[in-house]
Coordinates of C-alpha atoms in Angstrom, one line a residue:
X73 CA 28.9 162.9 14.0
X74 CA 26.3 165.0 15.5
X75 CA 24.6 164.2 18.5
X76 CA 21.2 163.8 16.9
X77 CA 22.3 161.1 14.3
X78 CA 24.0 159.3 17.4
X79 CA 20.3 159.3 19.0
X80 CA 18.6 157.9 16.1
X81 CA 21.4 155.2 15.6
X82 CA 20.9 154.0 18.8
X83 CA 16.5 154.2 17.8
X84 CA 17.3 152.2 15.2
X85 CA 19.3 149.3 16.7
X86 CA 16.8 149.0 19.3
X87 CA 14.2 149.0 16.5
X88 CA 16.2 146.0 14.6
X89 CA 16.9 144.3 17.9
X90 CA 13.4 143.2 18.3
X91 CA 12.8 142.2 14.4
X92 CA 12.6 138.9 14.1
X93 CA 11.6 137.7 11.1
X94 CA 12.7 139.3 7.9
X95 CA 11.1 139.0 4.3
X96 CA 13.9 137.5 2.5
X97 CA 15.9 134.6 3.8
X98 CA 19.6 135.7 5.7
X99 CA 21.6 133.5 8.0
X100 CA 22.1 136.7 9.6
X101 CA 20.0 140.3 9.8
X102 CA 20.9 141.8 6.0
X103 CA 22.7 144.8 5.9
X104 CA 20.3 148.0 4.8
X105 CA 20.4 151.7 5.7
X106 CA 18.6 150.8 8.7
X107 CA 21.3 148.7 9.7
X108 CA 24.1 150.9 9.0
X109 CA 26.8 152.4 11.4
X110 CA 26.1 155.3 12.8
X111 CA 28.7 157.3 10.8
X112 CA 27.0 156.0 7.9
X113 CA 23.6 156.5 9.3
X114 CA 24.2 159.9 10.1
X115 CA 24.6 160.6 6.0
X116 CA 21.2 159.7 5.4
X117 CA 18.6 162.4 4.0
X118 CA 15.6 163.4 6.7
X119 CA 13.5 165.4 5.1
X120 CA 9.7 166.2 6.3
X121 CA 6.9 165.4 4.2
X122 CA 4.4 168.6 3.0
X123 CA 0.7 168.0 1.7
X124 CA -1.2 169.9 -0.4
X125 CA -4.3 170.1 -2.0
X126 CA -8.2 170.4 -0.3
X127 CA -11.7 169.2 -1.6
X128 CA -12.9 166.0 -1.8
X129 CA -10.7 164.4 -4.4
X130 CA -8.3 167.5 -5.8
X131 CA -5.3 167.3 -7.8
X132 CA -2.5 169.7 -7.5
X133 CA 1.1 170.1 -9.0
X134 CA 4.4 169.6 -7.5
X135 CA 7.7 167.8 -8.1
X136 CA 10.6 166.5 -6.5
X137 CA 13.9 168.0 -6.9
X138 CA 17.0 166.2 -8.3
X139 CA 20.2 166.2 -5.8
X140 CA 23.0 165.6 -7.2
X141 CA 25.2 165.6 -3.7
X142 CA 22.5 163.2 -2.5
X143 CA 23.7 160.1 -4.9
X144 CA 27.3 160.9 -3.9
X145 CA 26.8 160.8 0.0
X146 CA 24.5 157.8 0.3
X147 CA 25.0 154.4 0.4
X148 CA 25.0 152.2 -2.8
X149 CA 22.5 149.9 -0.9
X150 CA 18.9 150.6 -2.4
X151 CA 15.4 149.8 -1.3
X152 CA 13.5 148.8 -4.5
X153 CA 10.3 148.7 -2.5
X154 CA 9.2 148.8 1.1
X155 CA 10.3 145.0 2.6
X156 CA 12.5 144.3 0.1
X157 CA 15.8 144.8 0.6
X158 CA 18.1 144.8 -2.5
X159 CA 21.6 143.1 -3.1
X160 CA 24.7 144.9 -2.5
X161 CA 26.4 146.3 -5.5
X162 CA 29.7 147.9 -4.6
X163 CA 29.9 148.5 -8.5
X164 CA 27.3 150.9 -8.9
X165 CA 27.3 154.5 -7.7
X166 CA 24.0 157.1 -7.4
X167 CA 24.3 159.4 -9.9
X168 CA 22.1 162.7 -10.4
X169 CA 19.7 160.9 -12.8
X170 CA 18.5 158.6 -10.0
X171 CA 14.4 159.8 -8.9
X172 CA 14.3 160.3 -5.2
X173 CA 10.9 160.1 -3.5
X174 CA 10.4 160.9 0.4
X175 CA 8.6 158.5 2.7
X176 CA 6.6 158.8 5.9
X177 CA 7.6 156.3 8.3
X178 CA 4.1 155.6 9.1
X179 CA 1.3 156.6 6.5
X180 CA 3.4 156.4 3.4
X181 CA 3.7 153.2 1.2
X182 CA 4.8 152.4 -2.2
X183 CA 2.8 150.3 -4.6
X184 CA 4.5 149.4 -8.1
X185 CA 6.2 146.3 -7.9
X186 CA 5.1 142.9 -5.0
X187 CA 3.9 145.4 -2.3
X188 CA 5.2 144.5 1.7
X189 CA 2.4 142.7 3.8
X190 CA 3.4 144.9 6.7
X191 CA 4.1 148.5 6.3
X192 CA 7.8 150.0 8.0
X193 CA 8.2 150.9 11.6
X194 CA 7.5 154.1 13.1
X195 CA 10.6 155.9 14.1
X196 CA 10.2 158.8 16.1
X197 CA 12.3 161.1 17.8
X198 CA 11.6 164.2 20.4
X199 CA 8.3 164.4 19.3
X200 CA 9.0 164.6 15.5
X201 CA 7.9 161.9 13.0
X202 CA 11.5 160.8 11.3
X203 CA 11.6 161.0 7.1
X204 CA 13.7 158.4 5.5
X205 CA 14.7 159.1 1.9
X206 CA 14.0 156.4 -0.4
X207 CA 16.6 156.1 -3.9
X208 CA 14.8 154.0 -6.8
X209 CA 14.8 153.5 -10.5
X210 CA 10.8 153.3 -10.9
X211 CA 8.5 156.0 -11.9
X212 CA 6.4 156.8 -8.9
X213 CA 5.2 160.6 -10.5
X214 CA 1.4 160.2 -8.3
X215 CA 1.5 161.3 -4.7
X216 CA -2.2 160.2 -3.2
X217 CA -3.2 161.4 0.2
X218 CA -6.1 159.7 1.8
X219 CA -8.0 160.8 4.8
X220 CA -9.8 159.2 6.8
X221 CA -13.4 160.2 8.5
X222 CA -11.6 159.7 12.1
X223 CA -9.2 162.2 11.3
X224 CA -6.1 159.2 10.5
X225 CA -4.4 159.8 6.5
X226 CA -2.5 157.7 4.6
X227 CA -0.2 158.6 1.7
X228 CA 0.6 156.1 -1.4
X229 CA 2.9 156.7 -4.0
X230 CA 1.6 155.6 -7.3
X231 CA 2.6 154.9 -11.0
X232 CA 0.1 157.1 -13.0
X233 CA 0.4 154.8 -15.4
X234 CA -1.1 152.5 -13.9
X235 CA -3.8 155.0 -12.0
X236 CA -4.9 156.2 -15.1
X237 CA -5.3 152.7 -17.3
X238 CA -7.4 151.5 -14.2
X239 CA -9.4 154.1 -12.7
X240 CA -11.3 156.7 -15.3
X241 CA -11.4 158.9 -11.9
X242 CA -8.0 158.9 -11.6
X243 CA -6.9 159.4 -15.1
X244 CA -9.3 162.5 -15.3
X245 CA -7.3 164.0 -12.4
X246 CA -3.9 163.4 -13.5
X247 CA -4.8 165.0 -16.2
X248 CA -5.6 167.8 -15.0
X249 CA -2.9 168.4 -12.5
X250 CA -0.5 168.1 -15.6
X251 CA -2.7 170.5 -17.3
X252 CA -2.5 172.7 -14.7
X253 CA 1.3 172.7 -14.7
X254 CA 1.5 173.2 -17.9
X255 CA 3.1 169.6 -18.0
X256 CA 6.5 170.4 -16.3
X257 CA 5.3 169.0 -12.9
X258 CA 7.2 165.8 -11.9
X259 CA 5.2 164.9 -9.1
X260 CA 1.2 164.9 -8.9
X261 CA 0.0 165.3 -5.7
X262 CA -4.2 163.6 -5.5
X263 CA -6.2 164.4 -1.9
X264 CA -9.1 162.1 -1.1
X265 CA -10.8 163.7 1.8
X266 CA -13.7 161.2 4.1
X267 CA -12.4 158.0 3.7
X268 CA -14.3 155.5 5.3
X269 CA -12.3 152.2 5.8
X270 CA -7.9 153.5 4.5
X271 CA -7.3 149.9 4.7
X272 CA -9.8 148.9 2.3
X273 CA -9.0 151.8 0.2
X274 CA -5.4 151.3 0.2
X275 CA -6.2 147.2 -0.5
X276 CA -8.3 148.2 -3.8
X277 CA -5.5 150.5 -5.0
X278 CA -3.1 147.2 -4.7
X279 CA -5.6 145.4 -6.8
X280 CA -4.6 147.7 -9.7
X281 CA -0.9 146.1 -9.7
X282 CA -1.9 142.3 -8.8
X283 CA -1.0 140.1 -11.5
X284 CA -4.0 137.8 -10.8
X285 CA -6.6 140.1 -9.2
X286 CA -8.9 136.6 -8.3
X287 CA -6.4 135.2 -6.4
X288 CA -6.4 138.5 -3.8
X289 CA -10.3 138.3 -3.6
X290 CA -10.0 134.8 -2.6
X291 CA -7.3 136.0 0.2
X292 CA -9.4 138.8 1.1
X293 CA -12.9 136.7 1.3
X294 CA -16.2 137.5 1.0
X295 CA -16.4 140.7 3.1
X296 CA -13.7 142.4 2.5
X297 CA -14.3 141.7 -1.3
X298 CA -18.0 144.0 -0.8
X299 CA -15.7 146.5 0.8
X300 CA -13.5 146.6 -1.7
X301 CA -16.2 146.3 -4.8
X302 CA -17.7 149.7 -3.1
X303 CA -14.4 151.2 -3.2
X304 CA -13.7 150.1 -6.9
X305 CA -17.5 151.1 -8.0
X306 CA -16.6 154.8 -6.6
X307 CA -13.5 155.6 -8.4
X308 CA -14.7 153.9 -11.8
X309 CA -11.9 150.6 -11.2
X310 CA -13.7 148.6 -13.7
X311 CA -11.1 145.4 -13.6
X312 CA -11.7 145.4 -10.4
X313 CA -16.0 145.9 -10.1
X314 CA -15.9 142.7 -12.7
X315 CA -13.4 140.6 -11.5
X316 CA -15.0 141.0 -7.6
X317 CA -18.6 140.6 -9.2
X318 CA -17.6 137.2 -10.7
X319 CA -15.9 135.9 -7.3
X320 CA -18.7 137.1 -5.4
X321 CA -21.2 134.9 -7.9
X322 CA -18.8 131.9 -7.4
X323 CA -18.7 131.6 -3.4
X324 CA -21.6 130.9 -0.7
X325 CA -22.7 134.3 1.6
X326 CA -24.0 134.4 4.9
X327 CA -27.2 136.4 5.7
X328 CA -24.9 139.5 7.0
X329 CA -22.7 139.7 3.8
X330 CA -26.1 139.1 1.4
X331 CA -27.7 142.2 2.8
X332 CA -24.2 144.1 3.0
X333 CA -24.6 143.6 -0.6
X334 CA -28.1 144.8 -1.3
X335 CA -27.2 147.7 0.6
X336 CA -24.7 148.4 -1.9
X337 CA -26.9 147.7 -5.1
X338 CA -29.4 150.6 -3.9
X339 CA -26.5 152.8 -3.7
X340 CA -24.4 152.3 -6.7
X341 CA -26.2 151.8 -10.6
X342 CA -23.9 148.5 -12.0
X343 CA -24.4 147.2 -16.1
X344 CA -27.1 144.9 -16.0
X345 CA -25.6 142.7 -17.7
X346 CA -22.8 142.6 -15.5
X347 CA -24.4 141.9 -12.4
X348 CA -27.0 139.5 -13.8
X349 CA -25.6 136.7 -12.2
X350 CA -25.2 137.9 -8.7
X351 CA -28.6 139.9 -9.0
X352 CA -30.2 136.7 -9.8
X353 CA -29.2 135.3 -6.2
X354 CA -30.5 138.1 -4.2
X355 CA -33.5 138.4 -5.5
X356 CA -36.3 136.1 -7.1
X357 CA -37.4 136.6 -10.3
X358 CA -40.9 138.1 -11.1
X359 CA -42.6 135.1 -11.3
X360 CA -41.6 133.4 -8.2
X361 CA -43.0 136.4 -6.7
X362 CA -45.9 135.9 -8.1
X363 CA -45.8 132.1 -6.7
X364 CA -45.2 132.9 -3.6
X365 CA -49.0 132.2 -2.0
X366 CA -48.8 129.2 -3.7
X367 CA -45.8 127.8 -2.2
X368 CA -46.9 128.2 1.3
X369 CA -49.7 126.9 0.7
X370 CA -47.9 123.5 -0.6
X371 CA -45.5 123.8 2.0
X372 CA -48.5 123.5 4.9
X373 CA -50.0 121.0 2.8
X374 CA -47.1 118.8 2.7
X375 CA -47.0 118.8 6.6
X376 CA -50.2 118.3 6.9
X377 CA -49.9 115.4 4.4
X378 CA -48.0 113.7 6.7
X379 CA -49.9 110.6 8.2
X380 CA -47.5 109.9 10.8
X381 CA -46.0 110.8 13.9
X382 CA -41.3 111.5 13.1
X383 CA -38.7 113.8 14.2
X384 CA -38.7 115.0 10.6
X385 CA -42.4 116.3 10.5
X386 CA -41.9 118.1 14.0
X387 CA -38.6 119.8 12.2
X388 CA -41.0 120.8 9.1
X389 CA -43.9 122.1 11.6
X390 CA -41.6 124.2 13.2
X391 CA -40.0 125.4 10.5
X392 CA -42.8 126.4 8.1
X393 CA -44.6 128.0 11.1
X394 CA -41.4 129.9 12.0
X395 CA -41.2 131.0 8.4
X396 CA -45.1 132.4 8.5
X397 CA -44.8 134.1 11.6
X398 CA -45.0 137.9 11.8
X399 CA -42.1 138.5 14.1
X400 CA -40.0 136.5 11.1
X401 CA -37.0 138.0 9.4
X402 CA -37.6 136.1 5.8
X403 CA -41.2 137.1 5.8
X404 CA -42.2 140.7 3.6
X405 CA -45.2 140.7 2.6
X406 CA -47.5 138.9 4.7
X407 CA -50.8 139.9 2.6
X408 CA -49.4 136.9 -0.2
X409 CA -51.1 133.9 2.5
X410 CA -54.5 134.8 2.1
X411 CA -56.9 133.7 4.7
X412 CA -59.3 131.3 2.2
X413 CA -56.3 129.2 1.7
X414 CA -55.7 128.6 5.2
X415 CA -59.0 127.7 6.4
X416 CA -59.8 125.6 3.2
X417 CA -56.9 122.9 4.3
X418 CA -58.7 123.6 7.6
X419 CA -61.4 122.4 6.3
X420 CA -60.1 119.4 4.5
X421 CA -58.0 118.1 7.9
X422 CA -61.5 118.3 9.9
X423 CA -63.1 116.1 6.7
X424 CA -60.4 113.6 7.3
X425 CA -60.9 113.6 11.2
X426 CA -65.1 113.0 10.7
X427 CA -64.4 110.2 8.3
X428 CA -61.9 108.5 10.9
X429 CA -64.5 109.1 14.2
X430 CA -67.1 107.5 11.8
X431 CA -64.9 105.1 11.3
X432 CA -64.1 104.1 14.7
X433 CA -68.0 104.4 15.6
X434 CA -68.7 101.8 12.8
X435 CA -66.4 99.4 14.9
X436 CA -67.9 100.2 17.8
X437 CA -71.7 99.5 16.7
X438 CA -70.4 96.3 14.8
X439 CA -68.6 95.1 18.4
X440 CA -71.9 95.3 20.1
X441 CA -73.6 93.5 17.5
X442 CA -71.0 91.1 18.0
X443 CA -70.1 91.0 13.9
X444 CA -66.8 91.9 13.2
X445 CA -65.7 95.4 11.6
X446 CA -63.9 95.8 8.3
X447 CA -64.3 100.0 8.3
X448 CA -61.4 101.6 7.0
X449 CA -58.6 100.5 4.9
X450 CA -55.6 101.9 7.0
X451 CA -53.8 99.9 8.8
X452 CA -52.7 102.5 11.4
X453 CA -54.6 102.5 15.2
X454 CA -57.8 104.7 15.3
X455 CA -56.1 106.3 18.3
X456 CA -52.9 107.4 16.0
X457 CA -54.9 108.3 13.2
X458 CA -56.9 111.2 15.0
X459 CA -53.9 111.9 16.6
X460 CA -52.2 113.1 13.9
X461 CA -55.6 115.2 12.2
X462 CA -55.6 116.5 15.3
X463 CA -52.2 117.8 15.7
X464 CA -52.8 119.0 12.4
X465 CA -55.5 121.6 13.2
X466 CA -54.1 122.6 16.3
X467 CA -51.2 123.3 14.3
X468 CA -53.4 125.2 11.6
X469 CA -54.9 127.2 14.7
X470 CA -51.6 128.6 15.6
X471 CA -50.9 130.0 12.6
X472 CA -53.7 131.1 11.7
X473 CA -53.3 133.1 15.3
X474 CA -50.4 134.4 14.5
X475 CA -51.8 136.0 11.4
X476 CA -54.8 137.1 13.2
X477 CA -57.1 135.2 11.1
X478 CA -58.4 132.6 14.0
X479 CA -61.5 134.3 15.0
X480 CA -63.4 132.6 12.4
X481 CA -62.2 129.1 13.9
X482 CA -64.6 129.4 16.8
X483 CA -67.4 129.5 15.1
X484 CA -66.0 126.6 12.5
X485 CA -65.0 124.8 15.6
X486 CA -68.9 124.9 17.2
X487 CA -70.5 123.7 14.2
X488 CA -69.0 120.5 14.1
X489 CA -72.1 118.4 15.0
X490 CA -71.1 114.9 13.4
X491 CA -67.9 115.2 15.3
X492 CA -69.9 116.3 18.8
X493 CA -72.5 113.4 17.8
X494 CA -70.1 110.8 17.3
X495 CA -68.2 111.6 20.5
X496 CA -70.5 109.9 22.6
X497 CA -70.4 106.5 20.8
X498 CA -66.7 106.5 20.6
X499 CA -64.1 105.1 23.5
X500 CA -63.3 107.7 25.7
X501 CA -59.1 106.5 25.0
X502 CA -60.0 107.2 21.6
X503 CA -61.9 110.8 21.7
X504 CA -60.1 112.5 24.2
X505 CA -57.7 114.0 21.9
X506 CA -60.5 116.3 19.8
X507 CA -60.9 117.9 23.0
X508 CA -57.2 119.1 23.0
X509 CA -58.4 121.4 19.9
X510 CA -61.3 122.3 22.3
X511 CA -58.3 123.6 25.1
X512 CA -56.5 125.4 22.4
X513 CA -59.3 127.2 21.9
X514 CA -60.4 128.0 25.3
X515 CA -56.3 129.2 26.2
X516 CA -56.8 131.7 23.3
X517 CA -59.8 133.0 25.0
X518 CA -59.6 133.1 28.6
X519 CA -55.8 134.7 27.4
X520 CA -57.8 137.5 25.0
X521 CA -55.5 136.5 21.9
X522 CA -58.8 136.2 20.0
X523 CA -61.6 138.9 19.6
X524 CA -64.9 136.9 19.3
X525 CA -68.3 138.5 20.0
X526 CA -70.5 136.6 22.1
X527 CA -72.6 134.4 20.3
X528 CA -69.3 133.0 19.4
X529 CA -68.1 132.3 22.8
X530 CA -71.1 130.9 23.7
X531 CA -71.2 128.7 20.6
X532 CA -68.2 127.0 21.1
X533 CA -68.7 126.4 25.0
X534 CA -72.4 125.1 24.6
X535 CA -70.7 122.7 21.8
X536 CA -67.4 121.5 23.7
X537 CA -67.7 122.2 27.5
X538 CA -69.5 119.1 28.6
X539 CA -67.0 117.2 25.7
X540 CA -64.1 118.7 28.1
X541 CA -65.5 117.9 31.6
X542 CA -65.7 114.4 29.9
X543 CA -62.6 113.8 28.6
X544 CA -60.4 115.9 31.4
X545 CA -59.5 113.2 32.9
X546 CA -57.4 111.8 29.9
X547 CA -56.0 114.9 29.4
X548 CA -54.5 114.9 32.9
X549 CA -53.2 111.5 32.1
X550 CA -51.5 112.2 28.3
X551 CA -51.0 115.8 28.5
X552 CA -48.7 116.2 25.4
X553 CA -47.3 119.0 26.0
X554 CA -50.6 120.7 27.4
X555 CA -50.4 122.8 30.8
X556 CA -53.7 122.1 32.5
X557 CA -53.1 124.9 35.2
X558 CA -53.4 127.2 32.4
X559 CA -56.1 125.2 30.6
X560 CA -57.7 125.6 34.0
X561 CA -57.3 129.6 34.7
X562 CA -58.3 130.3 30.9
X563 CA -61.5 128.2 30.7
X564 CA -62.4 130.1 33.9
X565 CA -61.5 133.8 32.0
X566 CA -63.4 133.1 29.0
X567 CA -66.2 131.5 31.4
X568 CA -66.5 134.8 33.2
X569 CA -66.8 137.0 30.0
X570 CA -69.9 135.2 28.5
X571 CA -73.3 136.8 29.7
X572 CA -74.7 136.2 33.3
X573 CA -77.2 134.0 32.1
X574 CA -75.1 131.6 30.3
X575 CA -71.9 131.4 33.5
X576 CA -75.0 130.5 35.4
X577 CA -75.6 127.6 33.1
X578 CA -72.2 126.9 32.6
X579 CA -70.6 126.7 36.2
X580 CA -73.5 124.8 37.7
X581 CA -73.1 121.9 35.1
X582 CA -69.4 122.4 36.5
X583 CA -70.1 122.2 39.7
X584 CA -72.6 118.7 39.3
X585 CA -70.1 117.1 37.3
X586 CA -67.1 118.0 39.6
X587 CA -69.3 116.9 42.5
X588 CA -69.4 113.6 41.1
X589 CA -66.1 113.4 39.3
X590 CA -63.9 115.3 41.4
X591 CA -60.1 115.0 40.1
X592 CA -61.7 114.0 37.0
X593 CA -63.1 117.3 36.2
X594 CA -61.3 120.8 36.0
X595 CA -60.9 123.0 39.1
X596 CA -62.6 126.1 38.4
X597 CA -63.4 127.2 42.0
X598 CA -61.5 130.7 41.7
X599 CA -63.8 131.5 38.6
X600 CA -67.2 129.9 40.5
X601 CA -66.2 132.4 43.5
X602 CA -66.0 135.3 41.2
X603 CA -69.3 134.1 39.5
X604 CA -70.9 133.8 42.5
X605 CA -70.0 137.1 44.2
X606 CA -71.3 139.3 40.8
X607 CA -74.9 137.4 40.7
X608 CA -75.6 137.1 44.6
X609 CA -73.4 139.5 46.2
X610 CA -73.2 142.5 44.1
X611 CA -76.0 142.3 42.0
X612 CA -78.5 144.0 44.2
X613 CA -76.3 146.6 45.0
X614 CA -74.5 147.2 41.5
X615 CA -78.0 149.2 39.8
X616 CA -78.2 151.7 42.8
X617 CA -74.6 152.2 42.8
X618 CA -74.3 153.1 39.5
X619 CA -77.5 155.7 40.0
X620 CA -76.0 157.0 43.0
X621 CA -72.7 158.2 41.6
X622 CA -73.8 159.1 38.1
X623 CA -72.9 162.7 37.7
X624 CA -75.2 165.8 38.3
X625 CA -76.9 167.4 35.3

């Protein structure tokens, strides 16, 4: 016994010292040439394995040669396929008519018959990768090489049979490599160079010998199924392209596996017909499209339908504003909401908030007449009523910011004159919350989210600033949600950008009413300082300045 089978004797015990589980049932480890003695082991075949071929998918000849010492010297044991061990049958001997195909330890695998879930150990020894010769009745005449883009390969040995009823790729180039050897070649030796995923590739080759192809898609899931689809669309594995198509229809995606496989419908052309069904998921159909305005504009109708204050209508709010905004993944084409739509249900939420105001002044003139008030058929509180046209609009103004369409608010927001009239006959506990429409809008200015021109500006403050000095007060108290600090530091902003002639109107009907209100009333002392200094302070001096450093002509 040499000294080099001694070395990989003792490899190999070590190797099956640490197995512990084996693929068939023994009481104790079964006896296979890897768990032979070392006189025995020292009789087995190591043989190197040698590639051929180049190109992107080539086919070249080749064959193995028939030993007939090699049947006489090995064991009668035999490996039917990688995993499986066979029984022993002392009976039997290897005889010259016996195919024997070479293995690589670690890149070579064997698909024919139920393949192994785990492929061999690696055996190496002083630096060189051991060959283990494999005996076996099947046909395995196709030698596939795949490389990978990272530089790793992987080599299968394959039925052509098989390759060639499945895959029209294959079958082309098995027949050429036996057209090229004139037909004597035993052995068929297939590169495929750039592999992306060997594992997937090797797994779609396997599906070619599964008895029930949609029972290994429902083992592989979803994502590995798109994988594995690609793989099958690229060497023509039609079986495969169908059976994973109508999995794929039958079972739920997630938003990452949906646009894994949109990706791969712009990059491989699929039979309509055959990809009807899962087409039909992905994408709508041309005339819900061509809805598409129209259902936003029911789905912010039905919110605003809502005449009630619930956990569900805050869900839908936030929702269907999520789903309109700009910076949201599910929306395309934001040109289908058209800017008409919007401020018509604008429009018809203000209606709805007069007729409750006018409402709840009716009661109050009937009060002091001291007649009692049957205005209005709801049932619902005046107070809860307005609350919810209210939140409605402020609602409306946010999207309609977020679409950049909310300039035109301002000036729809400063010509409500029955509301401003009415204001003054209703209770303060009952009007205060218009004016939270009146702080939205002053935010969006004094923060520069909207891009009015002046008269607009000035419109809205000469029709809600006094309202708001009013109703402060009750704002501090129910805020809602509202920050007053930065109610406070963006009424002053937009105060400051209207013309010098209207902040002088403006901050000295502040300052009376703070005067006599105090706590009541805003505090816009920062912005009165400011106002101050650029009419008394500065204003003398700004003309001359401006002359004086004007460049020389």
């Amino acid at each position: 016994m040499s000294k080099k089978a001694s070395v990989l004797s003792k490899k190999r015990q070590g190797l099956l010292h640490h197995r512990t589980s084996w693929c068939c049932s023994f009481t104790n480890p079964p006896k296979s040439p890897e768990n032979l003695s070392s006189f025995q082991q020292s009789k087995l075949i190591h043989q190197k394995f040698g590639g051929g071929g180049g190109g992107a998918a080539a086919a070249a000849g080749g064959g193995v040669a028939k030993n007939s010492s090699l049947g006489k010297r090995m064991d009668p044991r035999r490996i039917l396929s990688p995993g499986r061990v066979s029984p022993i049958n002392s009976d039997n001997t290897l005889t010259e008519e016996n195919d024997v195909r070479v293995e690589t330890v670690e890149t070579c695998s064997v698909i024919g018959s139920p393949l192994p879930e785990k492929s061999p150990e690696r055996v190496v020894e002083e630096d060189e990768e051991v060959v283990v010769g494999v005996v076996s009745n099947e046909k395995y005449d196709v030698r596939l090489n795949l490389k990978g883009r990272d530089g790793s390969s992987l080599v299968l040995e394959l039925d052509s049979k098989v390759l060639s009823e499945n895959s029209s790729v294959f079958a082309n180039l098995i027949a050429d490599c036996h057209k090229n050897s004139g037909g004597v070649a035993n052995l068929c030796r297939i590169e495929v160079h750039e592999v992306d995923n060997l594992r997937v590739y090797h797994q779609t080759i396997e599906l070619m010998f599964a008895d029930d192809i949609m029972k290994s898609f429902v083992q592989m899931g979803v994502s590995k199924s798109i994988d594995a689809l690609e793989v099958a669309a690229g060497i023509m594995f039609t079986r495969g392209v169908l059976s994973c198509l109508k999995y794929l229809e039958a079972v739920p995606w997630s938003e990452d596996e949906e646009e894994k496989l949109k990706s791969l419908f712009t990059r491989y052309t699929f039979d309509k017909k055959t990809t009807e069904d899962v087409l039909g998921r992905l994408y709508p159909g041309e005339e819900s499209t061509n809805s598409q305005p129209y259902i936003a504009v029911q789905l912010i109708n039905s919110v605003t339908g809502c005449t009630n204050f619930s956990s569900s209508r805050r869900e839908l709010k936030s929702l269907v504003k999520g789903l309109l905004s700009k910076s949201s993944v599910y929306v395309k084409d934001l040109t289908a909401l058209k800017k008409e739509d919007l401020y018509q249900i604008c429009q018809s939420c203000l209606n709805s908030l007069v007729e409750v105001f006018k409402e709840a002044a009716d009661s109050v003139v009937h009060e002091e007449g001291g007649s009692s008030s049957k205005a209005g058929t709801s049932t619902q509180p005046f107070i809860e009523r307005i609350s919810v046209q209210v939140d409605n609009i402020k609602w409306l103004f946010e999207i309609l910011g977020e679409q950049q369409m909310a300039e035109e608010f301002v000036n729809l927001w400063a010509e409500q004159e029955a509301l401003l009239a009415m204001h003054k006959i209703v209770s303060p506990m009952v009007r205060y919350e218009v004016s939270r429409i009146s702080a939205s809008v002053f935010i969006a200015l004094g923060k520069g989210m909207l891009l009015c021109p002046s008269e607009s500006r000035c419109g809205v403050f000469q029709s809600w600033f006094r309202p708001m000095l009013s109703d402060y007060g009750w704002l501090q108290r129910c805020k809602k949600g509202l920050d007053v600090k930065v109610l406070e530091e963006s009424m002053g902003q937009a105060l400051l950008m209207l013309p010098m002639k209207h902040q002088h109107v403006f901050f000295m009907e502040w300052f009376e009413s703070y005067s006599k209100h105090g706590a009541e009333c805003p505090t816009l002392s920062s912005a009165f300082q400011i106002w101050w200094r650029r009419s008394f302070l500065r204003g003398s001096k700004s003309s001359h300045t401006i002359e004086l450093e004007a460049p020389e002509s």
